[in-house]
Amino acid sequence: MNGADILCNTLLENDIDVCFANPGTSEMHFVAALDRQPRMRCVLGLFEGVVTGAADGYARMADKPAATLLHLGPGLANGIANLHNARRAGSPIVNIVGDHATYHLQYDAPLTSDIDSLARPVSHWLGRATSADTVGRQTREAIAAARQMPGQIATLILHADAAWSPAEDISSGPVPPAILRTADAERVREVSSALKSGRKTTIIATGLALRERQLDTLDRIAAATGARLMAQQANGRMQRGAGRPSVDRVPYVIQQALDAFADTEQVILIGARAPVGFFAYPGKPSQMLPQSCSVIELVAPGEDMIAAIDALGQEVGISHLQARLGERKRPDMPGGKLTPEAIAIALAHHMPANAIVCDESVSSGRDFFRSTHGAEPHDFLQLTGGAIGLGLPLATGASIACPDRKVITLQADGSGMYTVQALWTQAREALDVVTIIFANRRYQILHKELENVGAGQPGENARRMLDLDNPELNWVALASGMGVEAARAETAEGFADLLAAACKRKGPFLIEAVI
Amino acid sequence: MNGADILCNTLLENDIDVCFANPGTSEMHFVAALDRQPRMRCVLGLFEGVVTGAADGYARMADKPAATLLHLGPGLANGIANLHNARRAGSPIVNIVGDHATYHLQYDAPLTSDIDSLARPVSHWLGRATSADTVGRQTREAIAAARQMPGQIATLILHADAAWSPAEDISSGPVPPAILRTADAERVREVSSALKSGRKTTIIATGLALRERQLDTLDRIAAATGARLMAQQANGRMQRGAGRPSVDRVPYVIQQALDAFADTEQVILIGARAPVGFFAYPGKPSQMLPQSCSVIELVAPGEDMIAAIDALGQEVGISHLQARLGERKRPDMPGGKLTPEAIAIALAHHMPANAIVCDESVSSGRDFFRSTHGAEPHDFLQLTGGAIGLGLPLATGASIACPDRKVITLQADGSGMYTVQALWTQAREALDVVTIIFANRRYQILHKELENVGAGQPGENARRMLDLDNPELNWVALASGMGVEAARAETAEGFADLLAAACKRKGPFLIEAVI
């Protein structure tokens, strides 16, 4: 038994049995150890952004971490953007990053780099296993760190000689589960009083507060007190659709957000943070709340959010109320030109119950909620950190976690190209994922932003940086190049037909929706 | 005039007139400034690894920096792997990385991250422009740093408010060129004496020493003294082919490298570093040179390598000698099964004069040199840092720098997928690039490495991580999805015909070489 075997055993002993991987030479002993453990499901991504984004999607749906296997500093670097998103989503992940043998580092071989400096910005926990004797203990520490609430990113740098050297597995059993502190009862009472004060109040929730049961309780709290319930602008996972409360999100567009809070007097945060602009704009404030608005947090990190929401319900007194659940209803399907709205309505009609919707539609999907409050119940997963290139990997990981549920990806064309390699993993693993490409042939969001800058009509250089035409991407060809069946839709009717068919079959399918 | 205009003007004033870009909202004022300056050529990459790899290829061929435009921490992170390669190649690059407005950082908006920590491992110079008033000075510092010899990576973090705030351009003209120190005359004499000592000597060169004129001088020095002349294992750019000295590289495979130096008594380093293993292996040394071998460096960083080589030639006394130039000759073209060797021989036959060969063929291209010493003269660009995903972007940048020369990319399939988006940029810019995909449907190098580990036959998990079959990638479809014409070759004859045709036409073309 060597250090790599101990690492592998420790992961399995702690119910981490999926490893998203793109290994290299320095991780070859870990690969050999994984090969000796068929219980571990190894999923190859053809680029590390796929690996880490899939681990994020997996964690959001499985409520537990997967491992990733990354090759030295550059392999980690390729995965950082989606680790950034995972960090913002509160997704637990255990990264294993290979490094040279300890004694080899001093020679600064070509692939040597400062892995710690690269890992730190995306890692809540960071360790370096320099010896096979400490691999077991450090893996346990990494797992414990990843499981903190909300979920955390733990990165264990594994030196090649720590992997290949013999050692004894002295594990004393699984890592105990993370202990949640009970939210302060005084704070629960304070929030309850605030809600009953008659001031104009918005409750902003995220994380576990957006699961069905908590949403039900929060909706009743809102009904009892006249407060408005909203979800944070971007959330790791939100349960919605018919039979669940219809909850909107804080708008992305800054003026819309400012308008939404213009007369808000107090905000109750549940896992969420006080809303700020995604970006700063000249002459616009950074904070979305009026200066006079007071802010109260129901729970601090590490506190039991579910219990706190229940306690708040009791304190407010909601047992006599029913949540206001969304009815099963869909807008009429429009015909003719294919638009983002027509796509949303077609989804409202054809999404099967318990679908998982992975949204990286960027500007094209902003009105998706309006059309789908009455769709079949589904989980809605977002781009939480703004680092584009998450959608296709996220769907890949979500489908690995939930093989019996249909996954639907809403994917903008520009951001889809970032991690397009994920389609191959979907084909290899025969994942039940329908990918919808919003093919507007441009970075549409940036055209709007350029307009906001007051730059007038884009000239040659701006168009060269913001447009994806000349040549147009052929997504049907790209998908088929990676083994995913695909078709193009150019009308609302054509799209609805393709979507209906794709939702009835199993396996990966891509629709290039020309909008 | 605002900070972004000053930045743009400062770049242009210093002959930096190509900007490889993938911008986002926080860089929109810089985009607007670029739009006001049609002299700047803006080249969009659909992923930041394309942007930075293209900047590397451009620098290697133009011998001057391009600028890159990257979107915040995640945008930089996506470009780090190829910046790592550029750093190892000694390529000058000026990165402009957007960041939030200074006053917005405190709110930790979703895209906020520790950009400094991400940038430091790949940046020789790192600055943060917090005000429009300092943008000009800091850009000049970045340019000066990038131009140090060998070339350096300079990263300027540009806050959005530094870009959009008005300021006055107080530039006092172009940045003066970097001053090279003259190599110590005593050291030149010492190296000359060592060469004449009769000990078994190898000269290992890289950087500017691998350009035609220096190679000519070095070959004569080797001939005069009986020394062996080699290039470093991986080099940013090497001039070779018929009419130039035939120089081999230090082998990659560790046992071959150890054998190559087994009886070497002294090594003269010219810009190069003493050879070490690309990776460490149990029971193998890290250093390739025998313990008793002495090592002398001809030049230190910042010293004038070209003058030092000339001085060494004079000291040794080579004026009576002619360099031993390679003859124009090609091995006979084999028929039948397509092999890496058949590809190399076909290249020897069909590469036009002055082609630029960008090599990321990984294990498939190791014997390329043997067959092409007598091919038409060409520049040979390698993966210097071992971070895969460089080949397609490198070719893109090299072609932007040298639009009149044919660029040929030798690209392994596994690493090609990392930054496959570069093909779109080649199509958009109508670049004269022939891409050869070595389609062996696996990470072949890792199969070898797994064998070296002694793991025996790969099992299910190892195969799942090392093989690219099931489904096979269809490179013809992938290329056509990005607007690049492509065809598949499955025999040596078929490949040679496709290559000959591709070398005669202009514009991007991809050959999927099934080996």
PDB file of N, CA and C in Angstrom, chain B residues 9-16 65 94 135-148 171-179:
ATOM      1  N   ASN B   9      -2.805  54.281 -26.213  1.00  0.00           N
ATOM      2  CA  ASN B   9      -1.789  55.106 -26.876  1.00  0.00           C
ATOM      3  C   ASN B   9      -0.373  54.679 -26.503  1.00  0.00           C
ATOM      4  N   THR B  10      -0.190  54.360 -25.226  1.00  0.00           N
ATOM      5  CA  THR B  10       1.143  53.977 -24.766  1.00  0.00           C
ATOM      6  C   THR B  10       1.597  52.680 -25.435  1.00  0.00           C
ATOM      7  N   LEU B  11       0.680  51.757 -25.581  1.00  0.00           N
ATOM      8  CA  LEU B  11       1.024  50.508 -26.273  1.00  0.00           C
ATOM      9  C   LEU B  11       1.448  50.811 -27.704  1.00  0.00           C
ATOM     10  N   LEU B  12       0.623  51.597 -28.398  1.00  0.00           N
ATOM     11  CA  LEU B  12       0.911  51.881 -29.815  1.00  0.00           C
ATOM     12  C   LEU B  12       2.218  52.649 -29.973  1.00  0.00           C
ATOM     13  N   GLU B  13       2.440  53.587 -29.075  1.00  0.00           N
ATOM     14  CA  GLU B  13       3.657  54.392 -29.137  1.00  0.00           C
ATOM     15  C   GLU B  13       4.898  53.509 -28.988  1.00  0.00           C
ATOM     16  N   ASN B  14       4.706  52.357 -28.360  1.00  0.00           N
ATOM     17  CA  ASN B  14       5.833  51.451 -28.168  1.00  0.00           C
ATOM     18  C   ASN B  14       5.757  50.240 -29.093  1.00  0.00           C
ATOM     19  N   ASP B  15       5.069  50.438 -30.221  1.00  0.00           N
ATOM     20  CA  ASP B  15       5.095  49.430 -31.277  1.00  0.00           C
ATOM     21  C   ASP B  15       4.385  48.138 -30.874  1.00  0.00           C
ATOM     22  N   ILE B  16       3.503  48.243 -29.910  1.00  0.00           N
ATOM     23  CA  ILE B  16       2.658  47.089 -29.564  1.00  0.00           C
ATOM     24  C   ILE B  16       1.312  47.350 -30.218  1.00  0.00           C
ATOM     25  N   PRO B  65       6.581  42.137 -27.937  1.00  0.00           N
ATOM     26  CA  PRO B  65       5.357  41.707 -27.264  1.00  0.00           C
ATOM     27  C   PRO B  65       4.084  42.109 -27.992  1.00  0.00           C
ATOM     28  N   VAL B  94       2.599  41.607 -22.681  1.00  0.00           N
ATOM     29  CA  VAL B  94       2.007  42.588 -21.763  1.00  0.00           C
ATOM     30  C   VAL B  94       0.535  42.230 -21.580  1.00  0.00           C
ATOM     31  N   VAL B 135      -1.828  55.246 -15.080  1.00  0.00           N
ATOM     32  CA  VAL B 135      -1.900  54.204 -16.114  1.00  0.00           C
ATOM     33  C   VAL B 135      -0.735  54.320 -17.098  1.00  0.00           C
ATOM     34  N   GLY B 136      -0.434  55.549 -17.530  1.00  0.00           N
ATOM     35  CA  GLY B 136       0.621  55.735 -18.521  1.00  0.00           C
ATOM     36  C   GLY B 136       1.964  55.262 -18.000  1.00  0.00           C
ATOM     37  N   ARG B 137       2.324  55.716 -16.806  1.00  0.00           N
ATOM     38  CA  ARG B 137       3.608  55.328 -16.224  1.00  0.00           C
ATOM     39  C   ARG B 137       3.677  53.819 -16.022  1.00  0.00           C
ATOM     40  N   GLN B 138       2.596  53.234 -15.508  1.00  0.00           N
ATOM     41  CA  GLN B 138       2.622  51.797 -15.228  1.00  0.00           C
ATOM     42  C   GLN B 138       2.665  50.974 -16.514  1.00  0.00           C
ATOM     43  N   THR B 139       2.001  51.449 -17.550  1.00  0.00           N
ATOM     44  CA  THR B 139       2.070  50.731 -18.828  1.00  0.00           C
ATOM     45  C   THR B 139       3.504  50.753 -19.348  1.00  0.00           C
ATOM     46  N   ARG B 140       4.161  51.902 -19.197  1.00  0.00           N
ATOM     47  CA  ARG B 140       5.554  51.993 -19.638  1.00  0.00           C
ATOM     48  C   ARG B 140       6.450  51.044 -18.835  1.00  0.00           C
ATOM     49  N   GLU B 141       6.190  50.959 -17.529  1.00  0.00           N
ATOM     50  CA  GLU B 141       6.961  50.017 -16.702  1.00  0.00           C
ATOM     51  C   GLU B 141       6.722  48.572 -17.162  1.00  0.00           C
ATOM     52  N   ALA B 142       5.473  48.283 -17.480  1.00  0.00           N
ATOM     53  CA  ALA B 142       5.148  46.919 -17.928  1.00  0.00           C
ATOM     54  C   ALA B 142       5.865  46.595 -19.235  1.00  0.00           C
ATOM     55  N   ILE B 143       5.868  47.543 -20.138  1.00  0.00           N
ATOM     56  CA  ILE B 143       6.523  47.322 -21.438  1.00  0.00           C
ATOM     57  C   ILE B 143       8.029  47.132 -21.238  1.00  0.00           C
ATOM     58  N   ALA B 144       8.616  47.982 -20.402  1.00  0.00           N
ATOM     59  CA  ALA B 144      10.055  47.862 -20.138  1.00  0.00           C
ATOM     60  C   ALA B 144      10.369  46.495 -19.537  1.00  0.00           C
ATOM     61  N   ALA B 145       9.524  46.046 -18.631  1.00  0.00           N
ATOM     62  CA  ALA B 145       9.763  44.742 -17.998  1.00  0.00           C
ATOM     63  C   ALA B 145       9.636  43.621 -19.021  1.00  0.00           C
ATOM     64  N   ALA B 146       8.617  43.693 -19.872  1.00  0.00           N
ATOM     65  CA  ALA B 146       8.410  42.626 -20.859  1.00  0.00           C
ATOM     66  C   ALA B 146       9.598  42.507 -21.798  1.00  0.00           C
ATOM     67  N   ARG B 147      10.248  43.630 -22.071  1.00  0.00           N
ATOM     68  CA  ARG B 147      11.338  43.635 -23.048  1.00  0.00           C
ATOM     69  C   ARG B 147      12.680  43.210 -22.484  1.00  0.00           C
ATOM     70  N   GLN B 148      12.772  42.959 -21.182  1.00  0.00           N
ATOM     71  CA  GLN B 148      14.029  42.434 -20.641  1.00  0.00           C
ATOM     72  C   GLN B 148      14.383  41.143 -21.370  1.00  0.00           C
ATOM     73  N   SER B 171       2.970  61.317 -21.556  1.00  0.00           N
ATOM     74  CA  SER B 171       4.069  60.485 -22.033  1.00  0.00           C
ATOM     75  C   SER B 171       5.188  61.343 -22.595  1.00  0.00           C
ATOM     76  N   SER B 172       6.401  60.940 -22.323  1.00  0.00           N
ATOM     77  CA  SER B 172       7.566  61.659 -22.862  1.00  0.00           C
ATOM     78  C   SER B 172       8.228  60.831 -23.946  1.00  0.00           C
ATOM     79  N   GLY B 173       7.420  60.119 -24.736  1.00  0.00           N
ATOM     80  CA  GLY B 173       7.977  59.357 -25.854  1.00  0.00           C
ATOM     81  C   GLY B 173       8.156  57.895 -25.526  1.00  0.00           C
ATOM     82  N   PRO B 174       8.581  57.123 -26.527  1.00  0.00           N
ATOM     83  CA  PRO B 174       8.681  55.678 -26.361  1.00  0.00           C
ATOM     84  C   PRO B 174       9.621  55.273 -25.225  1.00  0.00           C
ATOM     85  N   VAL B 175       9.347  54.097 -24.671  1.00  0.00           N
ATOM     86  CA  VAL B 175      10.213  53.522 -23.644  1.00  0.00           C
ATOM     87  C   VAL B 175      11.556  53.178 -24.292  1.00  0.00           C
ATOM     88  N   PRO B 176      12.675  53.587 -23.696  1.00  0.00           N
ATOM     89  CA  PRO B 176      13.972  53.234 -24.296  1.00  0.00           C
ATOM     90  C   PRO B 176      14.154  51.720 -24.325  1.00  0.00           C
ATOM     91  N   PRO B 177      14.872  51.205 -25.331  1.00  0.00           N
ATOM     92  CA  PRO B 177      15.060  49.751 -25.410  1.00  0.00           C
ATOM     93  C   PRO B 177      15.841  49.225 -24.216  1.00  0.00           C
ATOM     94  N   ALA B 178      15.614  47.950 -23.915  1.00  0.00           N
ATOM     95  CA  ALA B 178      16.340  47.327 -22.799  1.00  0.00           C
ATOM     96  C   ALA B 178      17.830  47.328 -23.105  1.00  0.00           C
ATOM     97  N   ILE B 179      18.617  47.611 -22.097  1.00  0.00           N
ATOM     98  CA  ILE B 179      20.073  47.629 -22.285  1.00  0.00           C
ATOM     99  C   ILE B 179      20.636  46.287 -21.851  1.00  0.00           C
TER     100      ILE B 179
END
